[in-house]
Every structure is written in C-alpha cells, then in structure tokens.
Amino acid sequence: MTTDSDIERAIRENHPALIAYITAGDPTLEETAEYVEALDRGGADLIELGLPFSEPIAEGPTIQAAINRSLEAGTTPDSFFELVDDLDVEAPLLVMTYYNMILQYGSEPAVEPFVERAADAGLAGIIVPDLPAEESEPLREACEDHGLDLVFIVAPTTDGERLETIMSQVSGFAYVQARLGTTGARADVSGATHDSLTRLSEYDVPKAVGFGVSEGDHAAEIVEAGADGVIVGSALVDLIAEKEGPATALEAKAEELKAGARRGAEDVPEPEQP
Amino acid sequence: MSDSDNKTSFGAYGGQYVPEALMPALEELEDAYERYVLENEDGFMDDFRARMREFGGRPTPLQRADRLSERYDCEVYLKREDLVHGGAHKLNNALGQVLLAKYMGKERIIAETGAGQHGTATAMAAAHLEMPCEIYMGRTDVNRQRPNVYRMRMNGAAVNPVDTGRGTLKEAINATLRDWSKSVETTHYVIGSVVGPHPFPKMVRDFQSVIGTEAREQIREQAGRLPDSVLACAGGGSNTMGAFHAFVGDEDVGLYAVEAGGSTLEIDEERGVAPNSATLSTGTDGVLHGAMTKLLQSGDGQIMESHSVSAGLDYAGVGPELSYLVDIGRVTPVSVDDEAALDAFHRLSRLEGIIPALESSHALGYLERAAGPAADDASGQRPRAEEHENLGDLVVVNVSGRGDKDLETVLEETEKRDLEAAPDVEVFDR
C-alpha cells in the first residue's frame, strides 16, 4: 500500500476533518492571504483555493459572484501562484479550478506546466469540477509525476461502474457531492448524502461531503452519517462578501464547523489508522 | 471521414468535459442517440421525418438564384432553410431533440437561447409535442429580442432571464447547464448547436444533416452534378455541419465556413474582448461548455466576450467537428465583417426578393467578396480573382434563416453606414 499523501494524512490525523473553500482574489489576493490564515487558526484542516475561470458552470450564485469579484480584481494564474508561494499555514492547500485554466497555463495547451508550477508553489492537490474520470488521464499522470493528489467528485447520480472507475483513480479524498445542482449554502442536509456515503463505505479512501454545508449542525450530521470530513465553501464566501473585516468571522465559523464535525464523530468510532 | 478513433471525439476535439453529476445523463443520452437516431428503434427517425414534413415543411427547395448567378458569373443555388417552419434551420434540431426526450421518457425540456431563434424553435417543438419547456436567455438578449421572448411565451414556454456576466448566449448556456445538473434525472437539455459534450455535437449534426442530404440530391437533379463549393455561415456551427455533412466525403466539393468578422479580427486582450466571432479563423484550442475545441480566449484561458452584428453567430466557441475539419484542411474558414454582411442582407433582398437572416448574410457576403464585381476589378485579375476561382462554377449557399427577425438591427446598423445595396428610406420622417 502506498504511503498517505499530505492530504490524506491531514484528514486522518485530524479526523473528522474540516475542508474550507474560498475564492482566491476575492476581493484581493492580499486579503485572501489573511483569510487563509484565519481559517487555519479556526481549525480548517485543508484549504481549497478557487482559481477563477470566466465560465464556472458548477457554481451557484454565491461563488459565481466571488469569481467575478476576483476576475475584476485582476487575479491571474501567475498572481495566484505567487500568493500560494508566500502562504505559510499548517493546513495543506488545494487549488480548485476549471480544466481550461489548467490547459492554458503553458505556451501550448497542456497540463504539465500548471501541475509543475502548482507543485513548486507547495500545493498538495487539484480539484477540477468539469473534468470527469473519462477525460482525466493526462492530468492524473502529471499529478502523479509531481506528487499532487487529484481529487474527484462523486455525485448523487454516480454509481455502478462509474463509481468503481472514479474510486480507483481518486487520490487525497473523494469529494462527495451532497446533492444534485450547484454549490451554495442550504438549510438542510439531503438524503442523497446518506445514500452516497453508504455506496462509498466499502472504499478505503477518505470521504468528504460538500455542496450546501453551512452550519455546525450540518457538519455533525454529515460526520455522523459516516463522512471523514466536511467541505464548506459558499457559507465562507458569504461571510467575505457580507462582513466588515471578515477574518474574525471566518475564524469563528471554522471553529463552529469543526466543533460540529467533532460532535458528529462522538457517536461513531474513529476509523483505524492504516 | 470526420469520425476518428475515439467515439466521443473528432481527433483531438470534442470529449465530455462536464461535472460528474451530468455524466450518467450523457451516457443515457448516448444510448438513446444510438438506438433511436442511428438505429431507428421504435421507428423514431420515421416519426421525426414525418413530423418535419408535416409540421416543419420539409423538404425545403434548392433554388437557382438568377440575379446572383449573373452577378457572380457562376451558377448560384440557394438552399432555402429560411422556409422551414419558424423561419430557420433551428427546428430540424429542436424537434429532433424534443422528440427524442419524449421517447426517452423525460418530463421536461430546458434550452438556452441567444437571440431567441433556438429558444423559439424549441418552444414550438415542445408545444407541438406537449412537453413542459423552460428557456434560459441572457438579460441583455431578453431586452433586445422582445418579439422572440413573446413568441416563446405564446408557445407556452417559461423564459428565465440570466443576469450574470454580459447577459448573452454564453451565460445562458452556463445557466442551463446548472439547471440540468440538478434536474438531470427528469429533464433533457436541448442544446442549440453542434457544441457541448458528446453526444451533442454528433446528434445535432445528424438532425441538421438533412440540409446537405437534400441539397446534394437536389443539385444533382437540377444541375446534373455535385457543386464545386458549399457556403454556410458558422457561429456554433449547426447549419454549417448540417449543410456540409453529406458533402464531407465528396473531396472535390469545397466547404467554406463563413464566420462573423465583427468590426475587426483584432483582439483586445486587456479588456477581454474579441470584436468578432471568428473562432475557426483566429481561435486557439481549449475547453468550453463540455468540449475541446477552438475558442476565443485570453492567454490565461479566460473566455473572451465575442461580437457580431448577427446575434446568432455571436459565440466564443465553435463545434468541435468543425475545428477538426478545419485542422485537417477539409473545411476552409473565412470571415466577413458586419458591414459586408449587412450589405449582403440588402443585396439578396433587392436582387432575389429573399430577406435572409443576418447570420446567412455572412455566407452571401463572402460570395460577394470572392466573386463580386469589386473582387475581380480591384485585383486587376480578369476574368477571376483567386478566391473566385476557388469557389468554382457551381456554388450552393445555405440560407439558414429568414431575416424578418433582424429588421430592427438592420435599420439601426444601416443608418450608421454607407452601404451600396441598402434601400433609400427617405420615406420616413426624420
């Protein structure tokens, strides 16, 4: 068996893990650095940074708006990587972006230059919402070459052979999409989450649930249902959009979510350390 | 010839770059496409063709354009897709997909629309087949295409304005994909062109290929041989692939995809704006809306805002099969600017009594540029300039739609310009 990556280790050692998403460059890259530190202090065990793409087809209104703010502020792949170069936080960092941004990073359309630069910047993994397993071979190989994890999304509609394929290719963790639709904070946890976690229970890959998680109680319920981590994005992006000096609010929200996740774990035995 | 080794792609183009949640739906659609469209299961294609005949008005004529033939010193034939029910080729695809959704047991139709042509065709097809239908349309387009919005509402479709971005086609596609990713189990997305993830580019092409199949038979009957060239405008490329598909194997037939040159082919990288939609002529390879294809994009990979006086050509991407056919040299991409298209709009109206869509006017604009009196005179080459020579002696132009929908734009844009073929409208009080 291969050794755990930084991401898997961060999830197993801090079980149940809190995975926080914010859009880099919303509203500026300087502020993103501040927010990442606040989330790290508040107990986020992994942090996903969105690199904005002009056509974010998997995002709901909250993150679409954040992406627009970031693009208007002039965020580019290069300025994004410079931000990551300078970040010094305990939580491993992942980049979440669309496939075209990865392809266009070099002088010719190819995935290698982006992955190489991501590894240089110290990123631990990549999530690409518009790259299904069928199209992922070039990126998967580049990620393997550079020691990065490539996280795949498992949707409520994913089962049978597709699930097998994805789970054989995933690294880091499986991103379990809690419900159909786009990202965005919601008031409840869907039944689809329970079904998905049941389907995934036989696979020895950490499972983290995202899409719609916004409160500590959701985190508790999701962990209780068998997740190894919860992913929170839109609820954090909302705080950035709404609050003056959102760093404090982000730290407090991370604490609330992490405490919720822990509460959910009290009733379930910790998985065995490999 | 256009199919390559991998069945989801055309050479390096195509594929399925979509969120995982949509993949099972694409698998289901692929299966339905193969069974119903390719294998005519349950008589699907017979049903489709009968409806296109009775409801849609097919076949459309191939008409010899006498004045154009004289002007361009070659035989010019027009494929009259403007005579399809609804006024454009769009119904060929919309009716095919709504019918397919019905055969698949789907309960609801969604579609994007730019100027509203695909939206109105889908709304008509949905009304004809009693399917609930919702159309996503950018806010800017809703405001500038009020008659089309009203037509969709009259046919019973809901129209959902999209407020993000510039509020045009690209944003409408994003919004429709988002709807589909939550409604995929009950809903079919009727995509409006030969774009998007597999199997859409092939399926839409197959529904549209009736254009070229008819034209190929008609020209052999009427002119006694295959044409030297076929001209069609290209935005996303559905009328283009529809017109070309039957001719792709006829290697002596030149295929010209005429793109919107907008105001200029120069790109404003700083503002992220391409003042044209000439994707095949100037674009670079990338992934948009589910497919690898040629795109108007910045060096970083952000998609540009495109432009054309013709809303139906105004798109930063293009069908992957066209990208492939251009790369292997089978299709020649050319472009004409807004002004040439407007001029051609007026010329066909005046000379032949046919008001063409502004989209189709681009194909006619290229004919004027390549073979018009100015082309040969300006170059001093007689009797023919090189582009004229290349088009040959027997030319088919696809008139993809009628131009009544464009009159407001044409009035406004014609006033700003000194167009050779434009009518005198002094009759209006200023």
XYZ file of C-alpha atoms in Angstrom:
704
model
C 0.000 0.000 0.000
C 1.248 3.466 -0.862
C 2.011 5.935 1.882
C -0.509 8.608 2.692
C -0.262 11.934 0.901
C -0.222 15.193 2.883
C -3.918 15.491 2.224
C -4.837 12.006 3.414
C -2.660 12.471 6.462
C -4.298 15.798 7.278
C -7.709 14.119 7.119
C -6.798 11.002 9.099
C -4.832 12.814 11.798
C -7.468 15.483 12.311
C -10.459 13.218 11.868
C -13.164 14.372 11.261
C -11.642 16.998 9.019
C -12.854 20.449 8.091
C -12.136 21.432 4.483
C -12.621 25.115 3.734
C -13.047 26.700 0.291
C -12.644 30.345 -0.613
C -12.104 32.008 -3.987
C -8.571 33.383 -4.303
C -8.530 37.091 -5.089
C -11.977 37.788 -3.616
C -11.814 40.704 -3.113
C -7.985 40.848 -3.445
C -5.132 38.355 -3.139
C -3.717 40.206 -0.090
C -6.990 39.692 1.721
C -7.115 36.059 0.630
C -3.819 35.504 2.468
C -5.365 36.960 5.619
C -8.470 34.780 5.295
C -6.472 31.616 4.720
C -4.568 32.277 7.938
C -7.834 32.905 9.806
C -9.333 29.636 8.549
C -6.156 27.800 9.504
C -6.337 29.243 13.033
C -10.035 28.416 13.275
C -9.355 24.723 12.673
C -9.602 24.128 8.922
C -7.574 21.004 8.200
C -7.402 21.506 4.432
C -7.978 24.681 2.453
C -9.197 24.786 -1.147
C -8.412 27.932 -3.075
C -10.522 28.689 -6.126
C -8.584 29.963 -9.146
C -11.248 31.924 -11.045
C -12.452 30.934 -14.537
C -14.865 33.098 -16.508
C -17.397 30.262 -17.090
C -17.866 28.479 -13.742
C -20.617 26.049 -14.746
C -20.603 24.059 -11.488
C -21.020 27.040 -9.170
C -24.121 28.549 -7.671
C -24.689 32.310 -7.410
C -22.510 32.875 -4.302
C -19.297 31.506 -5.761
C -20.058 32.876 -9.236
C -20.154 36.326 -7.671
C -16.883 35.702 -5.810
C -15.247 34.576 -9.043
C -16.436 37.727 -10.795
C -15.019 39.895 -7.999
C -11.718 38.095 -8.253
C -11.532 38.425 -12.037
C -12.396 42.107 -11.784
C -9.575 42.498 -9.269
C -7.264 41.091 -11.946
C -6.421 37.673 -10.480
C -4.338 35.597 -12.902
C -2.822 32.127 -12.595
C 0.601 33.719 -12.035
C -0.563 36.073 -9.298
C -2.451 33.156 -7.749
C 0.693 31.016 -7.614
C 2.669 33.922 -6.147
C 0.079 34.129 -3.359
C 0.474 30.423 -2.670
C 4.293 30.731 -2.755
C 4.077 33.162 0.164
C 1.441 31.415 2.274
C 2.688 29.722 5.412
C -0.125 27.765 7.065
C -0.392 24.355 8.662
C -3.310 23.113 6.538
C -2.336 21.625 3.163
C -3.676 23.694 0.261
C -5.542 22.566 -2.835
C -6.408 24.501 -5.965
C -9.914 24.215 -7.386
C -10.255 25.401 -10.959
C -11.743 24.574 -14.352
C -9.904 22.490 -16.908
C -9.279 25.251 -19.419
C -7.297 27.238 -16.829
C -5.023 24.243 -16.361
C -4.637 23.620 -20.095
C -3.738 27.202 -20.973
C -1.060 27.765 -18.341
C 1.893 26.985 -20.626
C 2.598 28.348 -24.074
C 0.796 25.402 -25.720
C -2.403 23.786 -24.409
C -1.043 21.127 -21.993
C -1.500 20.180 -18.340
C 2.137 19.711 -17.350
C 3.224 23.365 -16.828
C 0.332 24.101 -14.466
C 0.914 20.991 -12.384
C 4.633 21.663 -12.175
C 4.048 25.239 -11.027
C 1.398 24.080 -8.536
C 3.861 21.595 -7.043
C 6.547 24.295 -6.867
C 4.146 26.582 -5.021
C 3.577 23.835 -2.449
C 0.010 22.952 -3.378
C -0.955 19.435 -2.269
C -3.778 18.718 -4.672
C -6.077 19.762 -7.503
C -9.869 19.612 -7.911
C -11.382 20.185 -11.360
C -15.193 20.360 -11.364
C -15.504 19.953 -15.154
C -13.107 17.027 -15.538
C -14.784 13.630 -15.226
C -12.692 10.481 -14.871
C -13.038 9.734 -18.618
C -11.033 12.807 -19.594
C -8.614 12.860 -16.688
C -5.699 10.698 -17.792
C -3.247 13.442 -18.804
C -3.843 15.400 -15.607
C -3.740 12.300 -13.431
C -0.378 11.324 -14.850
C 1.052 14.812 -14.406
C -0.212 14.911 -10.812
C 1.389 11.541 -10.093
C 4.689 12.738 -11.553
C 4.686 15.804 -9.329
C 3.331 14.243 -6.152
C -0.026 16.016 -6.188
C -3.369 14.467 -5.353
C -6.182 14.684 -7.907
C -9.500 14.795 -6.100
C -12.595 13.545 -7.920
C -16.194 14.440 -7.252
C -18.710 11.659 -6.627
C -22.229 12.833 -7.470
C -25.569 11.504 -6.222
C -26.018 10.146 -9.770
C -22.700 8.261 -9.712
C -22.959 4.525 -9.209
C -22.028 1.133 -10.579
C -19.127 1.070 -12.984
C -18.620 4.830 -12.873
C -18.182 4.724 -9.119
C -15.637 1.896 -9.456
C -13.669 3.872 -12.053
C -13.642 7.066 -10.033
C -12.704 5.361 -6.785
C -9.820 3.557 -8.489
C -8.448 6.871 -9.789
C -9.078 9.226 -6.894
C -6.313 10.373 -4.588
C -6.390 12.522 -1.421
C -10.089 12.191 -0.764
C -13.358 11.554 -2.559
C -15.377 14.755 -2.803
C -18.912 13.573 -2.141
C -21.422 15.943 -3.689
C -24.243 16.096 -1.167
C -26.968 16.848 -3.675
C -27.632 17.487 -7.337
C -27.168 21.030 -8.515
C -24.522 23.651 -7.990
C -22.552 24.805 -4.969
C -24.320 27.005 -2.434
C -25.281 27.130 1.229
C -28.571 25.421 2.132
C -30.542 24.956 5.300
C -30.557 21.177 5.484
C -28.568 18.045 4.746
C -30.018 15.972 1.921
C -30.968 12.330 1.983
C -28.706 11.895 -1.046
C -25.739 12.378 1.303
C -26.645 9.328 3.334
C -27.143 7.241 0.193
C -23.821 8.349 -1.270
C -21.907 7.597 1.909
C -23.484 4.152 2.070
C -22.407 3.438 -1.518
C -18.886 4.567 -0.694
C -18.482 2.829 2.636
C -16.551 -0.124 1.196
C -13.795 2.067 -0.297
C -10.747 2.841 1.816
C -10.404 6.450 0.627
C -11.326 9.358 2.910
C -14.739 10.787 2.039
C -15.553 14.447 2.461
C -19.006 15.862 1.832
C -19.631 19.252 0.256
C -22.335 21.256 -1.643
C -24.711 23.005 0.716
C -22.949 22.635 4.087
C -23.210 25.860 6.070
C -23.578 25.168 9.795
C -22.002 23.209 12.637
C -25.109 21.046 12.918
C -24.830 20.039 9.238
C -21.222 19.098 9.864
C -22.261 16.956 12.839
C -24.960 15.191 10.845
C -22.665 14.509 7.902
C -19.904 13.077 10.066
C -22.442 11.004 11.919
C -23.568 9.602 8.575
C -20.038 8.320 8.022
C -18.069 11.110 6.362
C -14.403 11.667 7.186
C -14.672 15.355 6.516
C -16.974 18.209 5.613
C -16.341 20.756 2.868
C -17.653 24.273 3.347
C -17.441 26.939 0.645
C -20.381 29.217 -0.046
C -21.061 29.872 3.646
C -17.493 31.206 3.979
C -17.667 33.162 0.738
C -20.886 34.757 2.049
C -19.000 35.974 5.122
C -16.319 37.529 2.931
C -18.974 39.303 0.866
C -21.082 40.471 3.804
C -18.846 41.262 6.765
C -16.525 44.109 7.529
C -13.168 42.565 8.451
C -14.332 39.037 7.700
C -11.182 37.350 9.057
C -12.626 37.161 12.580
C -15.943 35.849 11.277
C -14.163 33.233 9.143
C -12.149 32.032 12.124
C -15.275 31.775 14.268
C -17.193 29.964 11.507
C -14.346 27.473 11.101
C -14.422 26.849 14.866
C -18.196 26.290 14.761
C -17.945 23.861 11.858
C -15.009 21.977 13.316
C -16.809 21.649 16.664
C -19.893 20.417 14.814
C -17.851 17.814 12.960
C -16.324 16.640 16.253
C -19.763 16.378 17.808
C -20.853 14.188 14.926
C -17.846 11.928 15.473
C -18.586 11.271 19.130
C -21.121 8.618 18.246
C -19.059 6.914 15.577
C -15.847 5.016 16.180
C -12.762 6.593 14.596
C -11.574 4.628 11.590
C -8.484 2.527 12.178
C -5.213 4.199 11.338
C -3.648 2.366 8.432
C -14.061 10.600 -42.591
C -14.929 13.017 -39.835
C -15.119 10.308 -37.232
C -11.809 9.392 -35.688
C -10.604 6.604 -33.419
C -12.441 7.698 -30.291
C -16.203 7.730 -30.498
C -16.623 10.678 -28.162
C -14.311 12.960 -30.130
C -13.141 14.242 -33.514
C -9.372 13.871 -33.489
C -8.219 15.979 -30.536
C -11.543 17.863 -30.368
C -14.768 17.081 -28.567
C -14.940 14.899 -25.474
C -17.026 15.229 -22.342
C -15.689 17.949 -20.049
C -18.633 18.262 -17.683
C -19.313 17.916 -13.974
C -19.529 14.317 -12.806
C -23.223 14.753 -11.955
C -24.006 15.077 -15.683
C -22.021 12.065 -16.866
C -24.748 9.466 -16.252
C -27.155 11.658 -18.233
C -24.708 11.836 -21.129
C -24.362 8.051 -21.035
C -28.133 7.710 -21.107
C -28.376 10.194 -23.971
C -25.631 8.439 -25.913
C -27.501 5.186 -25.580
C -30.761 6.817 -26.737
C -28.973 8.536 -29.646
C -27.534 5.239 -30.816
C -30.780 3.326 -30.528
C -33.321 5.861 -31.760
C -31.346 8.074 -34.126
C -28.750 5.715 -35.553
C -30.782 2.503 -35.467
C -34.309 3.926 -35.883
C -35.592 1.936 -32.903
C -39.388 2.125 -32.499
C -39.428 3.956 -35.847
C -38.065 7.105 -34.211
C -36.456 8.519 -37.356
C -39.566 7.768 -39.410
C -41.641 9.640 -36.857
C -39.123 12.522 -36.876
C -39.066 12.779 -40.676
C -42.862 12.646 -40.899
C -43.158 15.468 -38.374
C -40.516 17.534 -40.167
C -42.512 17.079 -43.337
C -45.935 17.861 -41.930
C -45.183 20.270 -39.101
C -41.829 21.591 -40.314
C -42.449 21.992 -44.050
C -39.574 19.845 -45.326
C -38.097 19.299 -47.800
C -37.002 22.856 -48.467
C -36.290 23.885 -52.058
C -32.902 24.370 -53.643
C -33.432 27.443 -55.767
C -31.319 28.758 -58.609
C -30.666 32.438 -57.852
C -30.815 34.003 -61.306
C -29.551 37.519 -60.497
C -26.786 36.258 -58.230
C -25.724 33.756 -60.892
C -25.454 36.592 -63.355
C -23.650 38.899 -60.939
C -21.088 36.316 -59.912
C -20.679 34.694 -63.314
C -21.351 31.227 -61.933
C -24.333 29.080 -61.073
C -25.544 30.041 -57.590
C -28.103 27.872 -55.854
C -29.722 28.763 -52.538
C -30.737 26.111 -50.030
C -33.873 27.647 -48.615
C -33.789 26.776 -44.905
C -35.493 30.113 -44.336
C -38.649 28.301 -45.434
C -38.584 25.792 -42.583
C -41.380 26.365 -40.059
C -40.231 29.082 -37.677
C -38.061 30.701 -40.303
C -34.757 28.931 -39.796
C -32.956 25.588 -39.772
C -33.177 25.567 -35.965
C -36.353 23.462 -35.930
C -34.523 20.485 -37.517
C -32.556 20.059 -34.298
C -35.104 21.295 -31.766
C -37.851 18.966 -32.978
C -35.405 16.056 -33.155
C -34.256 16.531 -29.589
C -37.649 17.212 -28.041
C -38.982 14.107 -29.772
C -36.003 12.120 -28.534
C -36.633 13.371 -24.981
C -40.189 12.138 -25.326
C -39.015 8.699 -26.480
C -36.597 8.670 -23.518
C -39.445 9.294 -21.086
C -38.169 12.697 -19.955
C -40.769 15.007 -18.450
C -39.287 18.442 -19.033
C -37.273 20.369 -21.624
C -34.732 23.102 -20.951
C -32.747 25.055 -23.512
C -30.513 28.083 -23.820
C -31.028 30.743 -26.403
C -29.031 33.716 -27.593
C -31.059 35.873 -29.935
C -34.020 33.608 -29.381
C -34.033 31.529 -32.580
C -33.215 28.259 -30.858
C -35.499 29.184 -27.968
C -38.442 29.827 -30.251
C -37.788 26.642 -32.235
C -37.600 24.626 -29.014
C -40.760 26.252 -27.658
C -42.592 25.416 -30.904
C -41.380 21.822 -30.823
C -42.287 21.486 -27.142
C -45.786 22.853 -27.773
C -46.185 20.504 -30.748
C -45.148 17.539 -28.612
C -46.810 18.665 -25.362
C -43.649 18.921 -23.297
C -43.157 21.470 -20.480
C -40.362 23.785 -21.567
C -38.120 26.400 -19.919
C -35.751 28.631 -21.848
C -32.736 30.414 -20.351
C -31.885 33.686 -22.007
C -29.396 36.382 -21.002
C -30.977 39.557 -19.651
C -29.415 41.689 -22.395
C -30.858 39.374 -25.040
C -34.290 39.336 -23.368
C -34.373 43.112 -23.584
C -33.228 43.352 -27.188
C -35.241 40.409 -28.530
C -38.679 41.126 -27.110
C -40.684 39.650 -30.019
C -38.868 36.326 -29.662
C -39.469 36.293 -25.911
C -43.130 36.830 -26.628
C -43.187 34.058 -29.233
C -41.758 31.612 -26.692
C -44.315 32.669 -24.107
C -47.093 32.284 -26.691
C -45.996 28.696 -27.291
C -46.242 28.077 -23.559
C -42.550 28.095 -22.618
C -41.252 29.765 -19.472
C -38.442 32.245 -20.117
C -35.824 32.584 -17.379
C -33.662 35.706 -17.746
C -29.988 35.235 -16.778
C -28.444 38.195 -15.001
C -24.811 37.121 -14.756
C -21.957 38.401 -16.930
C -22.848 40.285 -20.086
C -26.227 38.549 -20.173
C -25.864 36.836 -23.556
C -25.570 33.323 -25.004
C -22.526 32.171 -23.052
C -24.180 32.988 -19.734
C -27.428 31.384 -20.888
C -25.569 28.131 -21.619
C -23.903 28.255 -18.188
C -27.287 28.720 -16.520
C -28.887 25.886 -18.495
C -26.033 23.545 -17.592
C -26.545 24.481 -13.931
C -30.260 23.737 -14.145
C -29.507 20.429 -15.841
C -27.032 19.419 -13.155
C -29.832 19.482 -10.606
C -32.736 18.279 -12.777
C -30.898 15.722 -14.879
C -32.996 12.758 -13.836
C -36.231 14.108 -15.304
C -35.061 16.741 -17.786
C -33.497 16.841 -21.240
C -31.274 19.745 -22.231
C -31.944 20.655 -25.880
C -28.634 22.238 -26.804
C -28.946 24.598 -29.756
C -25.883 23.864 -31.820
C -23.218 21.271 -32.633
C -21.415 22.238 -29.434
C -21.251 20.827 -25.900
C -20.180 17.404 -24.680
C -20.531 14.187 -26.679
C -23.046 13.062 -27.930
C -24.493 16.529 -28.626
C -22.160 17.557 -31.484
C -22.859 14.342 -33.407
C -26.532 14.172 -32.583
C -27.268 17.783 -33.517
C -25.243 17.330 -36.707
C -27.307 14.264 -37.589
C -30.605 16.109 -37.050
C -29.304 19.008 -39.177
C -27.671 16.864 -41.853
C -30.985 16.754 -43.715
C -29.956 20.158 -45.150
C -26.965 18.782 -47.025
C -28.591 15.452 -47.808
C -31.466 17.199 -49.559
C -29.212 19.770 -51.231
C -26.898 17.072 -52.570
C -29.769 15.212 -54.209
C -31.386 18.400 -55.467
C -28.265 19.816 -57.071
C -27.593 16.558 -58.879
C -31.090 16.592 -60.193
C -31.239 20.291 -61.059
C -27.682 20.984 -62.205
C -26.711 17.465 -63.145
C -23.654 17.277 -60.919
C -22.223 17.964 -57.471
C -21.378 21.591 -56.668
C -17.855 22.972 -56.714
C -18.406 24.571 -53.337
C -20.864 24.870 -50.462
C -21.006 28.033 -48.347
C -22.571 28.278 -44.911
C -22.210 30.750 -42.076
C -20.616 29.447 -38.861
C -21.273 30.537 -35.282
C -21.657 27.430 -33.149
C -21.921 25.651 -36.486
C -25.228 23.765 -36.639
C -26.310 24.967 -40.090
C -22.688 24.642 -41.183
C -22.340 20.993 -40.204
C -25.893 20.390 -41.389
C -25.035 21.723 -44.843
C -21.564 20.139 -45.022
C -22.029 16.685 -43.551
C -23.369 14.991 -46.688
C -20.547 16.535 -48.758
C -17.597 15.787 -46.459
C -16.811 12.611 -48.385
C -17.016 14.400 -51.768
C -13.458 15.613 -51.816
C -13.878 17.826 -54.891
C -16.570 19.880 -53.197
C -15.065 22.893 -51.399
C -16.625 23.595 -47.998
C -16.488 27.210 -46.777
C -17.396 28.093 -43.180
C -18.065 31.825 -43.166
C -17.553 33.361 -39.751
C -18.509 36.709 -38.310
C -15.579 39.078 -38.637
C -17.471 41.581 -36.462
C -15.877 45.019 -36.579
C -12.294 43.708 -36.702
C -10.357 40.470 -36.224
C -8.009 42.219 -33.747
C -8.435 41.091 -30.148
C -8.441 43.474 -27.191
C -6.666 41.237 -24.676
C -6.723 43.854 -21.923
C -10.497 44.204 -21.942
C -11.014 40.511 -22.676
C -13.000 41.388 -25.784
C -12.855 39.893 -29.255
C -14.841 42.275 -31.503
C -15.695 39.291 -33.727
C -16.802 35.661 -33.549
C -14.220 34.258 -35.958
C -13.313 31.292 -33.797
C -12.218 28.932 -36.588
C -10.140 31.646 -38.246
C -8.422 33.069 -35.160
C -9.185 30.873 -32.121
C -6.913 28.627 -30.078
C -7.575 25.171 -28.628
C -9.242 24.926 -25.223
C -12.228 23.579 -23.297
C -15.574 25.351 -23.062
C -19.090 24.083 -22.321
C -18.074 20.455 -22.271
C -15.856 20.173 -25.348
C -12.303 20.681 -26.505
C -12.497 22.998 -29.469
C -11.236 26.273 -30.890
C -12.065 29.245 -28.674
C -11.709 32.974 -28.417
C -9.776 33.175 -25.170
C -7.087 35.125 -23.372
C -3.586 33.730 -22.882
C -4.621 32.723 -19.346
C -7.631 30.775 -20.615
C -10.436 33.213 -19.756
C -13.182 33.168 -22.397
C -13.500 36.396 -24.375
C -16.662 38.360 -24.969
C -17.323 37.905 -28.687
C -19.202 40.220 -31.023
C -21.193 40.120 -34.211
C -23.980 42.237 -35.635
C -25.684 38.866 -36.029
C -26.659 37.593 -32.587
C -26.844 34.002 -33.824
C -23.142 33.965 -34.684
C -22.057 35.740 -31.507
C -20.309 32.924 -29.595
C -16.722 32.454 -28.394
C -16.644 28.743 -29.213
C -17.487 26.547 -32.199
C -18.494 22.936 -32.766
C -15.582 20.531 -32.226
C -16.143 18.711 -35.513
C -15.668 21.978 -37.411
C -12.424 22.605 -35.526
C -11.316 19.158 -36.616
C -12.393 19.565 -40.261
C -10.549 22.881 -40.409
C -7.399 21.360 -38.912
C -7.306 18.539 -41.447
C -7.913 21.016 -44.255
C -11.324 19.734 -45.293
C -13.199 22.919 -44.370
C -11.902 26.371 -45.266
C -12.669 29.038 -42.645
C -13.190 32.554 -43.961
C -14.780 35.595 -42.390
C -16.630 38.711 -43.429
C -17.257 41.737 -41.249
C -20.518 43.282 -40.025
C -20.607 45.731 -42.896
C -20.218 43.121 -45.630
C -22.942 41.021 -44.013
C -25.338 43.978 -43.882
C -24.614 44.803 -47.486
C -25.296 41.194 -48.496
C -28.534 41.260 -46.489
C -29.765 44.143 -48.595
C -28.419 42.705 -51.839
C -30.277 39.397 -51.594
C -33.445 41.222 -50.545
C -33.175 43.536 -53.546
C -31.970 41.119 -56.208
C -33.830 37.942 -55.349
C -36.760 39.015 -53.176
C -35.486 36.973 -50.238
C -34.736 38.660 -46.932
C -32.020 36.479 -45.390
C -31.104 36.226 -41.720
C -28.075 38.310 -40.766
C -26.338 35.020 -39.983
C -26.912 33.686 -43.508
C -25.955 37.101 -44.882
C -22.372 36.336 -43.868
C -22.249 33.406 -46.293
C -23.701 35.651 -49.013
C -21.232 38.385 -48.039
C -18.372 36.036 -48.694
C -19.755 35.227 -52.128
C -19.794 38.951 -52.926
C -16.252 39.412 -51.635
C -14.857 36.437 -53.509
C -16.840 36.741 -56.711
C -18.430 40.195 -56.754
C -17.514 42.799 -59.378
C -15.151 44.551 -56.961
C -13.215 41.374 -56.253
C -12.101 40.881 -59.793
C -11.681 44.542 -60.664
C -9.735 45.575 -57.588
C -7.169 42.859 -58.028
C -6.881 43.616 -61.701
C -7.196 39.918 -62.388
C -9.550 39.083 -65.141
C -11.709 37.295 -65.509
C -11.376 35.934 -61.956
C -9.586 36.567 -58.681
C -8.131 33.582 -56.860
C -10.924 33.291 -54.281
C -13.463 33.421 -57.079
C -11.630 30.726 -58.992
C -11.622 28.535 -55.882
C -15.389 28.741 -55.475
C -15.793 27.293 -58.958
C -18.728 27.396 -61.371
C -21.453 25.796 -59.293
C -21.995 27.141 -55.793
C -24.550 26.228 -53.118
C -25.209 28.789 -50.396
C -27.158 27.757 -47.331
C -29.738 30.421 -46.491
C -30.052 29.201 -42.918
C -32.885 31.514 -41.946
C -35.056 34.431 -42.896
C -34.250 37.963 -41.838
C -37.559 39.384 -40.638
C -36.283 38.946 -37.078
C -33.318 41.196 -37.896
C -35.133 44.202 -39.299
C -34.721 46.358 -36.213
C -30.984 45.704 -36.042
C -30.616 46.220 -39.770
C -32.447 49.558 -39.685
C -30.242 50.775 -36.870
C -26.977 49.494 -38.318
C -27.729 50.576 -41.878
C -28.271 54.175 -40.793
C -24.727 54.295 -39.430
C -23.207 53.179 -42.690
C -23.000 53.938 -46.350
C -23.994 50.581 -47.806
C -24.025 50.004 -51.528
C -27.056 47.715 -51.573
C -29.162 49.428 -48.886
C -32.519 50.900 -49.920
C -33.324 54.570 -49.789
C -35.669 55.111 -46.812
C -36.248 58.845 -47.168
C -39.923 57.957 -46.989
C -39.609 58.035 -43.195
C -39.975 61.408 -41.483
C -36.804 62.112 -39.550
